[in-house]
Every structure is written in C-alpha cells, then in structure tokens.
mmCIF file of C-alpha atoms in Angstrom:
data_model
loop_
_atom_site.group_PDB
_atom_site.id
_atom_site.type_symbol
_atom_site.label_atom_id
_atom_site.label_comp_id
_atom_site.label_asym_id
_atom_site.label_seq_id
_atom_site.Cartn_x
_atom_site.Cartn_y
_atom_site.Cartn_z
ATOM 1 C CA MET A 11 17.505 -0.650 -1.005
ATOM 2 C CA VAL A 12 14.294 0.455 0.713
ATOM 3 C CA TRP A 13 11.485 -1.378 2.509
ATOM 4 C CA PRO A 14 10.464 -4.442 0.438
ATOM 5 C CA LYS A 15 6.975 -3.223 -0.408
ATOM 6 C CA PRO A 16 6.023 -4.524 -3.895
ATOM 7 C CA ASP A 17 4.399 -2.284 -6.488
ATOM 8 C CA ILE A 18 1.035 -3.975 -7.056
ATOM 9 C CA SER A 19 -1.141 -1.010 -7.965
ATOM 10 C CA ASN A 20 -1.293 -1.654 -11.753
ATOM 11 C CA ARG A 21 -1.499 -5.439 -11.915
ATOM 12 C CA VAL A 22 -5.220 -5.306 -12.707
ATOM 13 C CA LYS A 23 -6.244 -2.292 -14.736
ATOM 14 C CA LEU A 24 -9.617 -0.569 -14.725
ATOM 15 C CA PRO A 25 -11.593 -1.873 -17.744
ATOM 16 C CA LYS A 26 -12.503 0.615 -20.420
ATOM 17 C CA LYS A 27 -16.086 1.826 -20.327
ATOM 18 C CA LEU A 28 -18.516 1.223 -23.187
ATOM 19 C CA GLN A 29 -18.312 4.099 -25.637
ATOM 20 C CA PHE A 30 -21.684 5.073 -27.142
ATOM 21 C CA VAL A 31 -20.226 6.626 -30.298
ATOM 22 C CA LYS A 32 -18.214 3.520 -31.179
ATOM 23 C CA TRP A 33 -21.176 1.202 -30.626
ATOM 24 C CA LEU A 34 -23.449 3.481 -32.687
ATOM 25 C CA LEU A 35 -20.893 3.405 -35.483
ATOM 26 C CA PHE A 36 -20.692 -0.395 -35.160
ATOM 27 C CA PHE A 37 -24.496 -0.679 -35.430
ATOM 28 C CA ILE A 38 -24.614 1.618 -38.487
ATOM 29 C CA ILE A 39 -21.880 -0.350 -40.258
ATOM 30 C CA LEU A 40 -23.567 -3.656 -39.372
ATOM 31 C CA THR A 41 -26.883 -2.351 -40.709
ATOM 32 C CA LEU A 42 -25.267 -1.179 -43.954
ATOM 33 C CA ILE A 43 -23.470 -4.486 -44.496
ATOM 34 C CA THR A 44 -26.632 -6.474 -43.766
ATOM 35 C CA GLY A 45 -28.723 -4.216 -45.971
ATOM 36 C CA ILE A 46 -26.311 -4.478 -48.893
ATOM 37 C CA ALA A 47 -26.131 -8.256 -48.479
ATOM 38 C CA PHE A 48 -29.926 -8.682 -48.570
ATOM 39 C CA PHE A 49 -30.205 -6.204 -51.439
ATOM 40 C CA LEU A 50 -27.832 -8.331 -53.520
ATOM 41 C CA ILE A 51 -29.702 -11.508 -52.521
ATOM 42 C CA SER A 52 -33.054 -9.979 -53.497
ATOM 43 C CA LYS A 53 -31.685 -9.272 -56.980
ATOM 44 C CA HIS A 54 -31.316 -13.007 -57.561
ATOM 45 C CA ASP A 55 -34.485 -14.116 -55.721
ATOM 46 C CA SER A 56 -37.462 -12.512 -57.406
ATOM 47 C CA GLY A 57 -39.910 -15.019 -55.885
ATOM 48 C CA THR A 58 -39.595 -13.746 -52.334
ATOM 49 C CA PRO A 59 -41.539 -10.617 -51.378
ATOM 50 C CA GLN A 60 -39.418 -7.461 -51.092
ATOM 51 C CA TRP A 61 -40.694 -6.625 -47.593
ATOM 52 C CA THR A 62 -39.182 -9.910 -46.316
ATOM 53 C CA PHE A 63 -35.673 -8.781 -47.217
ATOM 54 C CA ILE A 64 -36.342 -5.356 -45.720
ATOM 55 C CA ALA A 65 -37.568 -6.902 -42.448
ATOM 56 C CA LYS A 66 -34.588 -9.244 -42.280
ATOM 57 C CA GLY A 67 -32.251 -6.340 -43.065
ATOM 58 C CA MET A 68 -33.637 -4.482 -40.043
ATOM 59 C CA ILE A 69 -34.098 -7.343 -37.561
ATOM 60 C CA ILE A 70 -30.786 -9.143 -38.059
ATOM 61 C CA PRO A 71 -28.571 -6.073 -37.259
ATOM 62 C CA ILE A 72 -30.669 -5.445 -34.144
ATOM 63 C CA VAL A 73 -30.316 -9.067 -33.000
ATOM 64 C CA LEU A 74 -26.586 -9.298 -33.771
ATOM 65 C CA GLY A 75 -25.945 -5.859 -32.269
ATOM 66 C CA SER A 76 -27.872 -6.779 -29.119
ATOM 67 C CA ILE A 77 -25.903 -10.012 -28.754
ATOM 68 C CA ALA A 78 -22.599 -8.163 -29.253
ATOM 69 C CA ILE A 79 -23.528 -5.461 -26.731
ATOM 70 C CA SER A 80 -24.723 -8.067 -24.226
ATOM 71 C CA VAL A 81 -21.462 -10.000 -24.523
ATOM 72 C CA ARG A 82 -19.472 -6.751 -24.194
ATOM 73 C CA ILE A 83 -21.437 -5.698 -21.102
ATOM 74 C CA TYR A 84 -20.950 -9.142 -19.566
ATOM 75 C CA ILE A 85 -17.194 -9.069 -20.202
ATOM 76 C CA TYR A 86 -17.014 -5.507 -18.847
ATOM 77 C CA GLY A 87 -18.911 -6.559 -15.727
ATOM 78 C CA LEU A 88 -16.528 -9.455 -15.090
ATOM 79 C CA ALA A 89 -13.493 -7.226 -15.612
ATOM 80 C CA LEU A 90 -14.943 -4.519 -13.367
ATOM 81 C CA GLU A 91 -15.681 -7.051 -10.635
ATOM 82 C CA LYS A 92 -12.135 -8.413 -10.912
ATOM 83 C CA TYR A 93 -10.765 -4.868 -10.717
ATOM 84 C CA GLU A 94 -12.850 -4.004 -7.641
ATOM 85 C CA ILE A 95 -11.806 -7.229 -5.900
ATOM 86 C CA TRP A 96 -8.173 -6.454 -6.665
ATOM 87 C CA GLN A 97 -8.524 -2.860 -5.443
ATOM 88 C CA HIS A 98 -9.946 -4.191 -2.190
ATOM 89 C CA GLU A 99 -6.987 -6.567 -1.953
ATOM 90 C CA VAL A 100 -4.563 -3.716 -2.704
ATOM 91 C CA ALA A 101 -6.148 -1.608 0.031
ATOM 92 C CA HIS A 102 -5.800 -4.521 2.447
ATOM 93 C CA ILE A 103 -2.158 -5.072 1.462
ATOM 94 C CA ASN A 104 -1.383 -1.348 1.770
ATOM 95 C CA GLN A 105 -3.035 -1.252 5.184
ATOM 96 C CA ASN A 106 -0.887 -4.173 6.318
ATOM 97 C CA TRP A 107 2.239 -2.410 5.064
ATOM 98 C CA GLN A 108 1.225 0.775 6.877
ATOM 99 C CA LEU A 109 0.748 -1.189 10.092
ATOM 100 C CA TRP A 110 4.129 -2.839 9.492
ATOM 101 C CA ALA A 111 5.859 0.516 8.922
ATOM 102 C CA MET A 112 4.242 1.990 12.041
ATOM 103 C CA GLN A 113 5.502 -0.789 14.310
ATOM 104 C CA SER A 114 7.646 0.654 17.057
ATOM 105 C CA LEU A 115 9.605 0.370 20.252
ATOM 106 C CA ILE A 116 8.422 2.244 23.324
ATOM 107 C CA VAL A 117 10.966 4.566 24.955
ATOM 108 C CA LEU A 118 10.330 4.190 28.681
ATOM 109 C CA ASP A 119 13.286 6.405 29.544
ATOM 110 C CA SER A 120 16.273 7.994 27.840
ATOM 111 C CA HIS A 121 19.296 10.013 28.896
ATOM 112 C CA CYS A 122 22.208 11.743 27.235
ATOM 113 C CA ILE A 123 25.265 13.254 28.893
ATOM 114 C CA LEU A 124 27.466 15.724 27.017
ATOM 115 C CA PRO A 125 30.543 17.765 27.973
ATOM 116 C CA ASN A 126 28.567 20.997 27.466
ATOM 117 C CA SER A 127 25.583 19.632 29.474
ATOM 118 C CA LEU A 128 23.290 20.163 26.484
ATOM 119 C CA THR A 129 19.689 18.960 26.823
ATOM 120 C CA ALA A 130 16.601 19.176 24.643
ATOM 121 C CA GLU A 131 15.096 21.591 27.166
ATOM 122 C CA LYS A 132 18.052 23.978 26.758
ATOM 123 C CA ILE A 133 17.805 23.739 22.973
ATOM 124 C CA LEU A 134 14.095 24.493 23.142
ATOM 125 C CA ASN A 135 14.208 27.368 25.630
ATOM 126 C CA ASP A 136 17.652 28.950 25.235
ATOM 127 C CA ARG A 137 18.906 28.050 21.781
ATOM 128 C CA ALA A 138 19.992 31.596 20.914
ATOM 129 C CA ASN A 139 22.468 31.639 23.797
ATOM 130 C CA LEU A 140 24.036 28.233 23.185
ATOM 131 C CA ASP A 141 27.685 28.134 22.157
ATOM 132 C CA VAL A 142 28.320 27.312 18.507
ATOM 133 C CA THR A 143 30.512 24.217 18.346
ATOM 134 C CA ILE A 144 31.160 23.829 14.609
ATOM 135 C CA ASP A 145 34.394 21.883 13.917
ATOM 136 C CA LYS A 146 34.982 21.343 17.629
ATOM 137 C CA SER A 147 35.396 18.038 19.436
ATOM 138 C CA LEU A 148 34.051 18.464 22.941
ATOM 139 C CA ALA A 149 35.648 16.283 25.604
ATOM 140 C CA PHE A 150 34.743 15.458 29.173
ATOM 141 C CA SER A 151 36.942 16.917 31.895
ATOM 142 C CA ASP A 152 39.729 14.886 33.482
ATOM 143 C CA ASN A 153 37.649 14.309 36.604
ATOM 144 C CA PHE A 154 34.808 12.706 34.625
ATOM 145 C CA GLU A 155 33.798 9.464 36.337
ATOM 146 C CA LEU A 156 31.942 7.016 34.138
ATOM 147 C CA LYS A 157 30.724 4.941 37.057
ATOM 148 C CA GLN A 158 29.132 7.977 38.670
ATOM 149 C CA HIS A 159 27.176 8.798 35.534
ATOM 150 C CA LEU A 160 26.107 5.184 35.056
ATOM 151 C CA GLU A 161 24.783 5.262 38.601
ATOM 152 C CA SER A 162 22.919 8.460 37.807
ATOM 153 C CA ILE A 163 21.303 6.870 34.742
ATOM 154 C CA LEU A 164 20.272 3.637 36.463
ATOM 155 C CA PHE A 165 19.033 5.401 39.590
ATOM 156 C CA SER A 166 16.883 7.684 37.431
ATOM 157 C CA MET A 167 15.463 4.633 35.636
ATOM 158 C CA ARG A 168 14.636 2.896 38.892
ATOM 159 C CA GLY A 169 11.362 4.804 39.187
ATOM 160 C CA VAL A 170 10.220 3.503 35.804
ATOM 161 C CA LEU A 171 11.410 -0.031 36.496
ATOM 162 C CA SER A 172 9.605 -0.083 39.840
ATOM 163 C CA GLN A 173 6.304 0.153 37.928
ATOM 164 C CA LEU A 174 7.095 -3.005 35.965
ATOM 165 C CA PRO A 175 6.685 -6.589 37.165
ATOM 166 C CA GLU A 176 9.763 -8.021 38.870
ATOM 167 C CA THR A 177 9.537 -10.959 36.481
ATOM 168 C CA GLU A 178 10.487 -8.741 33.532
ATOM 169 C CA SER A 179 14.062 -9.290 32.368
ATOM 170 C CA ILE A 180 16.430 -6.678 30.971
ATOM 171 C CA ASN A 181 18.852 -7.194 28.090
ATOM 172 C CA ILE A 182 21.638 -4.660 28.587
ATOM 173 C CA THR A 183 23.518 -3.933 25.358
ATOM 174 C CA ILE A 184 26.558 -1.672 25.501
ATOM 175 C CA TYR A 185 28.016 -0.124 22.363
ATOM 176 C CA SER A 186 31.467 1.358 22.983
ATOM 177 C CA SER A 187 33.697 3.215 20.577
ATOM 178 C CA PRO A 188 37.219 1.711 20.353
ATOM 179 C CA GLN A 189 38.764 4.510 22.408
ATOM 180 C CA ALA A 190 36.084 4.395 25.108
ATOM 181 C CA TYR A 191 36.004 0.610 25.467
ATOM 182 C CA GLY A 192 37.290 -0.913 28.676
ATOM 183 C CA SER A 193 36.874 -4.416 30.060
ATOM 184 C CA TYR A 194 36.229 -2.858 33.464
ATOM 185 C CA PHE A 195 32.971 -1.439 32.108
ATOM 186 C CA ASP A 196 31.098 -4.726 32.523
ATOM 187 C CA SER A 197 32.041 -5.069 36.185
ATOM 188 C CA GLU A 198 31.064 -1.455 36.809
ATOM 189 C CA ILE A 199 27.640 -2.115 35.315
ATOM 190 C CA GLU A 200 27.257 -5.084 37.649
ATOM 191 C CA GLN A 201 28.227 -2.984 40.677
ATOM 192 C CA VAL A 202 25.995 -0.076 39.689
ATOM 193 C CA TYR A 203 23.069 -2.427 39.033
ATOM 194 C CA LYS A 204 23.376 -3.847 42.536
ATOM 195 C CA THR A 205 23.745 -0.388 44.072
ATOM 196 C CA ALA A 206 20.600 0.818 42.292
ATOM 197 C CA LYS A 207 18.733 -2.177 43.781
ATOM 198 C CA ILE A 208 16.840 -2.915 40.588
ATOM 199 C CA ASP A 209 14.597 -5.957 41.030
ATOM 200 C CA GLN A 210 14.575 -7.252 37.461
ATOM 201 C CA SER A 211 17.214 -9.752 36.342
ATOM 202 C CA TYR A 212 19.489 -8.853 33.443
ATOM 203 C CA THR A 213 21.842 -10.156 30.777
ATOM 204 C CA LEU A 214 24.780 -8.136 29.477
ATOM 205 C CA SER A 215 26.520 -7.903 26.106
ATOM 206 C CA HIS A 216 29.271 -5.453 25.184
ATOM 207 C CA HIS A 217 30.245 -4.544 21.623
ATOM 208 C CA ILE A 218 33.044 -2.406 20.209
ATOM 209 C CA ILE A 219 31.694 -0.607 17.155
ATOM 210 C CA THR A 220 32.373 2.433 14.992
ATOM 211 C CA TYR A 221 29.059 2.355 13.113
ATOM 212 C CA THR A 222 25.442 2.879 14.147
ATOM 213 C CA ASP A 223 24.038 -0.688 14.161
ATOM 214 C CA ALA A 224 20.492 0.673 13.929
ATOM 215 C CA GLU A 225 19.493 -2.699 12.483
ATOM 216 C CA CYS A 226 19.116 -3.856 16.085
ATOM 217 C CA LEU A 227 16.060 -1.590 16.397
ATOM 218 C CA THR A 228 14.460 -3.330 13.414
ATOM 219 C CA GLN A 229 15.301 -6.756 14.839
ATOM 220 C CA TRP A 230 13.731 -5.944 18.206
ATOM 221 C CA ILE A 231 10.616 -4.606 16.488
ATOM 222 C CA ASP A 232 10.271 -7.716 14.311
ATOM 223 C CA ASN A 233 11.124 -10.250 17.003
ATOM 224 C CA GLY A 234 8.657 -8.818 19.504
ATOM 225 C CA GLN A 235 10.819 -9.781 22.458
ATOM 226 C CA SER A 236 9.182 -9.501 25.850
ATOM 227 C CA ALA A 237 12.452 -8.532 27.545
ATOM 228 C CA LEU A 238 13.283 -4.895 28.146
ATOM 229 C CA GLN A 239 16.194 -3.472 26.172
ATOM 230 C CA LEU A 240 18.628 -1.149 27.943
ATOM 231 C CA ILE A 241 20.934 0.357 25.330
ATOM 232 C CA ILE A 242 24.017 2.240 26.528
ATOM 233 C CA ILE A 243 26.181 4.115 24.019
ATOM 234 C CA ASN A 244 29.645 4.724 25.467
ATOM 235 C CA ASN A 245 31.549 7.310 23.454
ATOM 236 C CA THR A 246 33.050 8.997 26.507
ATOM 237 C CA LEU A 247 36.621 9.009 25.149
ATOM 238 C CA SER A 248 37.227 10.315 21.652
ATOM 239 C CA SER A 249 39.869 12.459 19.988
ATOM 240 C CA SER A 250 38.160 13.106 16.645
ATOM 241 C CA ASP A 251 34.566 13.809 17.675
ATOM 242 C CA THR A 252 32.489 15.034 20.591
ATOM 243 C CA ALA A 253 32.301 12.651 23.524
ATOM 244 C CA PHE A 254 28.940 11.576 24.918
ATOM 245 C CA LEU A 255 27.148 8.941 26.941
ATOM 246 C CA CYS A 256 23.524 8.058 26.283
ATOM 247 C CA ALA A 257 21.084 5.346 27.273
ATOM 248 C CA PHE A 258 17.636 4.103 26.273
ATOM 249 C CA LEU A 259 15.221 1.849 28.118
ATOM 250 C CA LEU A 260 13.052 0.256 25.431
ATOM 251 C CA MET A 261 10.070 -2.092 25.431
ATOM 252 C CA ASP A 262 8.127 -3.900 22.733
ATOM 253 C CA LYS A 263 4.891 -2.008 22.073
ATOM 254 C CA ASP A 264 2.628 -5.061 22.250
ATOM 255 C CA ARG A 265 4.139 -5.940 25.617
ATOM 256 C CA TYR A 266 3.695 -2.359 26.792
ATOM 257 C CA GLN A 267 0.021 -2.371 25.835
ATOM 258 C CA LYS A 268 -0.527 -5.802 27.385
ATOM 259 C CA LEU A 269 0.780 -4.493 30.718
ATOM 260 C CA ALA A 270 -1.557 -1.457 30.392
ATOM 261 C CA LEU A 271 1.257 0.967 31.218
ATOM 262 C CA ASP A 272 1.206 4.744 30.946
ATOM 263 C CA ILE A 273 4.834 5.702 31.547
ATOM 264 C CA ALA A 274 6.281 6.034 28.041
ATOM 265 C CA LYS A 275 8.175 9.080 26.804
ATOM 266 C CA ALA A 276 8.184 8.407 23.064
ATOM 267 C CA GLU A 277 7.997 5.788 20.328
ATOM 268 C CA ILE A 278 10.792 4.875 17.930
ATOM 269 C CA LEU A 279 9.143 3.845 14.667
ATOM 270 C CA ARG A 280 10.633 1.311 12.272
ATOM 271 C CA PRO A 281 13.835 2.865 10.853
ATOM 272 C CA MET A 282 14.503 3.285 7.149
ATOM 273 C CA ILE A 283 18.000 2.230 6.066
ATOM 274 C CA THR A 284 18.679 2.880 2.391
ATOM 275 C CA THR A 285 21.228 3.946 -0.184
ATOM 276 C CA ASP A 286 18.522 5.774 -2.165
ATOM 277 C CA MET A 287 17.539 8.892 -0.247
ATOM 278 C CA ASP A 288 14.759 9.953 -2.642
ATOM 279 C CA LYS A 289 12.972 6.594 -2.663
ATOM 280 C CA GLY A 290 13.461 6.198 1.065
ATOM 281 C CA ILE A 291 11.716 9.494 1.847
ATOM 282 C CA GLU A 292 8.967 8.802 -0.699
ATOM 283 C CA GLN A 293 8.237 5.384 0.769
ATOM 284 C CA MET A 294 8.167 6.700 4.340
ATOM 285 C CA VAL A 295 5.696 9.405 3.314
ATOM 286 C CA GLU A 296 3.585 6.778 1.524
ATOM 287 C CA ILE A 297 3.281 4.096 4.192
ATOM 288 C CA GLN A 298 4.561 5.507 7.503
ATOM 289 C CA SER A 299 1.747 7.908 8.314
ATOM 290 C CA ALA A 300 3.520 9.567 11.261
ATOM 291 C CA MET A 301 6.173 10.800 8.826
ATOM 292 C CA GLN A 302 3.640 13.213 7.355
ATOM 293 C CA GLN A 303 3.248 14.974 10.735
ATOM 294 C CA VAL A 304 6.976 15.540 11.363
ATOM 295 C CA GLU A 305 7.827 19.145 12.239
ATOM 296 C CA GLN A 306 11.221 18.908 13.944
ATOM 297 C CA PHE A 307 14.294 17.519 12.199
ATOM 298 C CA TRP A 308 17.672 16.326 13.496
ATOM 299 C CA PHE A 309 20.712 15.949 11.231
ATOM 300 C CA SER A 310 23.623 13.818 12.430
ATOM 301 C CA ASN A 311 26.915 13.091 10.683
ATOM 302 C CA LEU A 312 25.798 14.761 7.428
ATOM 303 C CA ASP A 313 28.050 16.999 5.360
ATOM 304 C CA GLU A 314 26.753 20.218 3.796
ATOM 305 C CA GLN A 315 25.984 18.596 0.447
ATOM 306 C CA GLN A 316 24.016 15.779 2.082
ATOM 307 C CA GLU A 317 22.104 18.242 4.265
ATOM 308 C CA SER A 318 21.237 20.393 1.247
ATOM 309 C CA LYS A 319 20.108 17.390 -0.788
ATOM 310 C CA LEU A 320 17.920 16.107 2.045
ATOM 311 C CA ILE A 321 16.353 19.498 2.795
ATOM 312 C CA ASP A 322 15.537 19.938 -0.901
ATOM 313 C CA LYS A 323 13.857 16.515 -1.046
ATOM 314 C CA LEU A 324 11.851 17.183 2.121
ATOM 315 C CA ALA A 325 10.778 20.594 0.804
ATOM 316 C CA ARG A 326 9.624 19.022 -2.471
ATOM 317 C CA SER A 327 7.669 16.515 -0.374
ATOM 318 C CA ASN A 328 5.747 19.443 1.179
ATOM 319 C CA PHE A 329 7.272 19.323 4.656
ATOM 320 C CA SER A 330 7.192 22.445 6.786
ATOM 321 C CA PHE A 331 10.353 22.930 8.818
ATOM 322 C CA GLU A 332 9.419 24.202 12.249
ATOM 323 C CA GLU A 333 12.924 23.433 13.488
ATOM 324 C CA ILE A 334 16.070 21.871 12.044
ATOM 325 C CA TYR A 335 18.633 20.813 14.639
ATOM 326 C CA LYS A 336 22.117 20.148 13.288
ATOM 327 C CA LEU A 337 24.350 18.279 15.716
ATOM 328 C CA GLY A 338 27.390 19.800 14.044
ATOM 329 C CA ILE A 339 26.289 23.204 15.353
ATOM 330 C CA LEU A 340 24.966 22.026 18.718
ATOM 331 C CA VAL A 341 27.626 19.546 19.833
ATOM 332 C CA GLY A 342 30.477 19.720 17.314
ATOM 333 C CA ASN A 343 32.154 16.939 15.364
ATOM 334 C CA GLN A 344 30.318 13.648 15.006
ATOM 335 C CA THR A 345 30.792 10.041 14.009
ATOM 336 C CA GLN A 346 28.363 7.346 12.953
ATOM 337 C CA LEU A 347 27.632 6.636 16.632
ATOM 338 C CA SER A 348 26.244 10.175 16.949
ATOM 339 C CA TYR A 349 22.968 8.876 15.508
ATOM 340 C CA TRP A 350 22.198 7.562 18.996
ATOM 341 C CA LEU A 351 22.874 10.987 20.477
ATOM 342 C CA ALA A 352 20.409 12.548 18.023
ATOM 343 C CA LEU A 353 17.910 9.811 18.906
ATOM 344 C CA ALA A 354 18.261 10.579 22.620
ATOM 345 C CA LEU A 355 17.870 14.335 22.121
ATOM 346 C CA GLY A 356 14.952 13.714 19.756
ATOM 347 C CA SER A 357 13.236 11.517 22.353
ATOM 348 C CA GLU A 358 13.603 14.292 24.911
ATOM 349 C CA MET A 359 12.238 16.811 22.415
ATOM 350 C CA VAL A 360 9.148 14.661 21.790
ATOM 351 C CA THR A 361 8.573 14.595 25.550
ATOM 352 C CA GLN A 362 9.003 18.380 25.741
ATOM 353 C CA THR A 363 6.885 19.368 22.729
ATOM 354 C CA GLY A 364 4.655 16.382 21.907
ATOM 355 C CA LYS A 365 5.620 16.810 18.238
ATOM 356 C CA ASN A 366 6.967 14.209 15.844
ATOM 357 C CA ASN A 367 10.729 14.322 15.330
ATOM 358 C CA PHE A 368 12.759 13.011 12.395
ATOM 359 C CA ILE A 369 16.345 11.779 12.703
ATOM 360 C CA ALA A 370 18.559 11.695 9.608
ATOM 361 C CA ALA A 371 22.068 10.260 9.683
ATOM 362 C CA ILE A 372 24.679 8.554 7.542
ATOM 363 C CA SER A 373 26.125 5.202 8.580
ATOM 364 C CA GLN A 374 28.242 2.856 6.458
ATOM 365 C CA ASN A 375 27.436 4.947 3.364
ATOM 366 C CA GLN A 376 23.714 4.454 3.919
ATOM 367 C CA TRP A 377 20.994 6.911 4.835
ATOM 368 C CA LEU A 378 19.369 6.212 8.170
ATOM 369 C CA PHE A 379 15.958 7.792 8.825
ATOM 370 C CA THR A 380 13.938 7.398 12.021
ATOM 371 C CA VAL A 381 10.663 8.972 13.152
ATOM 372 C CA LEU A 382 9.999 9.598 16.844
ATOM 373 C CA THR A 383 6.441 10.176 18.021
ATOM 374 C CA GLY A 384 4.550 10.685 21.217
ATOM 375 C CA VAL A 385 2.699 7.732 22.715
ATOM 376 C CA ASP A 386 -1.058 7.484 22.302
ATOM 377 C CA LYS A 387 -2.574 7.576 25.784
ATOM 378 C CA LYS A 388 -5.675 5.626 24.746
#
C-alpha cells in the first residue's frame, strides 16, 4: 500500500498525426479506382465525349480526397484538443497531489536524551571519536530522574511557547514502552507543567505502545488542528534495547503561517507507510519534491538485508549519500519506537546543517519513510 494517487497519465492518448505517405497512397488508389470505373463506363457509353469521363476521373478523386482529408483533420483536431485539455487536467491533478504530499507539521522544538548523551551536533562534529554501540543496549544510570529531565525539556520549550498566544492550547501525548510506563508519569507532567509556568492550557493522553504509531503524524496533518502537539516518547526503561527520552513540539503549518512566526526548527513532511519499499520510494520521488534534495539518511530498526535493499533502491534512484546514520551503530539496539529517536536526531541535524534528512524505519512489518526539511523563511 502506498499513497492513493491514481494512475491517470494514459487515459487519453495523443492522437496519431496525419501521415503524408499514407494519404498520398490513398489518393493514388482512389484515382486509379475512379479512373478504371469511368473507363469501363465509357466503353458502354459511346455518345458521351471522352474528355467528360477524363475530367470526372480527375475531379471526383480530388473532391472525395479533399472531403476525406478534411474529415480526418477535423477528427484529429478534436482529439488533439481533448488530449490537451486532459493533459492540463493531469498537470492540475499532479500539482494537487504534490501539494498534498508536501503538507507538513512544523517542529517548533525537539529534544532527545540518551544514556551516552549523544546529540546531532556530536555526530556532525566528532563522529570519528564516538563509541561504537553495535549489539549493545544502553541504559540510564540508577540515579536517572525522569522528572528532572521532563523539567529540563519543558523549561527549554518555555522560550518558544512564550512567543505564542496564551490562547493556544497544547495536546500532550505520551507514548510509553511497557517497561517504562508508570501511572505516576501523568501527575509528574502536571507538576512539571506548573513549575515551568507555561501559560497555555493543555490536555493529556498517555498510551502504552510497542510500535511507532506514525499514523498520528498523518492524522494531524490532515485534520489541520489548531492546537499544539507535544509528543513525549518515554522509553527510559528497557532491557532489550537502548533507553531514550525524546519530545517534539509540533504545530500545523497553516496555523504557523497564519501567526506569522519565525521560530521553527524543521518540518516533518507527510510520512510514507507502505509494505512495498520500491513503489514507496518511487512515489515519494515523483510527488514529494523535497525527497529529491535529501542528502542525509537515518536508518532505524533495520536489519542488514533491509538496509542493503534500501540503499540499492536509493542508489538506483540517483540519490547521492552525503551521510548515512545507522542508529544501530550510534546508539545500539533498537525497537519500533526508535523511529521517534531518529526523527528527533534528524530534526536536530536539519537545524545544524539546513539539509534535508530522510528517516527510514520498520514498524509492524511496514516501511516507514519520512522527510525532514528546513523551514522556508519567506
């Protein structure tokens, strides 16, 4: 399954042009048939002058040929006009699909906290000296305090929120892995929110999940909600994969532009969720124009075979790989939730470099592709 864009390119075909050789042959054959017919008639009609049959034998093919050519030109003109109208309609439809594919959420702020304190800036400036974490599951220390880090995240977001109207509301959505979930988490959010003295009102929902749930990004893009979205991914306790905590403060792009803001860090374009990797990449290249400018790639929760298959497809699609960041090397073992970690690091990398980033992950046996771009300052 890919984006539901219909294939409409060949519904009306370009009409065939008039071919001079065929029409010349048609005129010759018509002349011969007419000439033979009048020759046979003249054999049985001795009273009519011979030049009359000759004149008719010449005029009639010209008249019939002219009528046939005129009708053919008229039909060709109608078909060509229909084709041009359809091509204009196809261009309009394709433009609408491109606008649809380029719809996005604005990243006002993002944070990720890892046991090894990895950041996009460290990856960019000191990658050669980073510890290799293949097949490791990094864990936070015993003195890790979740509340303290939540305070750090919300206090850092306060500067962004202070530039927004107090009437804006915030939908806080928490995704916790089963091991990291705790009912106390909701009350801690409430306490931290009050401590941070954030003016905007909020609603809170808490979900225990083991998969990505990237469909929520698509829903927020399509619904065009005016409320801010604060997404917190709580994977702080885990025995099989690397622990992390990350958060995103997101806003609908139309709302962002209406408020005439200039505080965004990145844009999350409409994600592609598909079981067909080849068609998914091809469709993104076709109608999501920012995909063609991607230079930095993030792979999350992919095995070696999946990575190899994806790299081969991207190479055949003429992508140049400035950088490929594999979370398995940078942060160790991953789960489906690690997509959000890659998204957070990718958002930071867009802020650092201004270049388009591409996130590739596997969730529920489906490919999940997301393009991150900088925000147009116009």
